[in-house]
Amino acid sequence: TQRMHKTCLEGYICSEYSPGQAQLLFNVGSHVCPAHFCWHCYDERSKNASRFGEMVDCVKCMRSFHLECMPAGTKIHKQDGKKKTFECHYHTTSKPPIITKTMRLKYCTECEEIVEASENDGDEDGMQRMECKGCTNVFHKKCGYKEVKGWNCEKYADQGYCTYCVNGAVIVPNQTVLAYCGKSFGLKAGNYPATALAISDIPKDMHTRLGSNLGKIGYIPVRWIWNSMDIPFYTVIHMSQVQRMTRNCEKNLPDGKFVDELQKCKNKFLAPTRPLDNEAMKKTVTIIEVSC
């Protein structure tokens, strides 16, 4: 039932979404808005899997998610009608904590090379340091200034926010992440490996201990991956301090003994996505028996 101007539809930022590609994906003769597939699966290049299965709609934008792909820390609203709804992480009203030097990643989020310590170094070849105002990401100037067009892009172009903040990058439950931990548990302040969780994954006796931020939009519950410890430790962290795992993420660890823990994390560089429903997909395609 969505009706949009053509220019509004083509300019709508939903990471890799484009109305033309969605039209091909669904094999229909008209444009398809981003409310008909799981935004997380689509963003993770699982585009066929993104269009099958039950979806939960965000009530404030045209993003939809599989139940298992809903952003970590969000809750489904009390059901009113047939369709399940929630409010996605992009609409947080919580003021993010001030990003300090200790919280920053040590490498460029795009090319994963070490970034110069000063903003005045490396400007001649585009290697100048850039820091996102909204999260802990750090970029080289040539990597960070990418062309972004569409809805809400002025936040990126004029105010110093990275593409991850503008697009609303999703952290899903059971995803291995790097999260900032202050001087707690006897550790140095810095970024440590953790597992993002759904609220339902937190033991009920821990809910009151984790404080009022548990369940707030924009806050992610995590379970720390400590070195050789069987006791689970939980924290609720603002999404600006939680980042995806990358190939060179060990460069950010303040303590070398956690490198071994990273090696134990299976598929640590990939966000979990929903498996492709092959039977449902077969009903939407034409099987070619003979090739011309």
PDB file of N, CA, C and O in Angstrom, residues 174 186 199:
ATOM      1  N   ASN A 174      23.675 -13.039  18.690  1.00  0.00           N
ATOM      2  CA  ASN A 174      24.649 -14.105  18.423  1.00  0.00           C
ATOM      3  C   ASN A 174      25.757 -13.682  17.474  1.00  0.00           C
ATOM      4  O   ASN A 174      26.513 -14.521  16.987  1.00  0.00           O
ATOM      5  N   GLY A 186      38.644  -5.676  36.362  1.00  0.00           N
ATOM      6  CA  GLY A 186      40.092  -5.714  36.524  1.00  0.00           C
ATOM      7  C   GLY A 186      40.861  -5.626  35.222  1.00  0.00           C
ATOM      8  O   GLY A 186      42.037  -6.008  35.162  1.00  0.00           O
ATOM      9  N   ILE A 199      17.329  -9.530  24.147  1.00  0.00           N
ATOM     10  CA  ILE A 199      16.950  -9.336  25.545  1.00  0.00           C
ATOM     11  C   ILE A 199      16.519 -10.663  26.162  1.00  0.00           C
ATOM     12  O   ILE A 199      16.785 -10.941  27.330  1.00  0.00           O
TER      13      ILE A 199
END
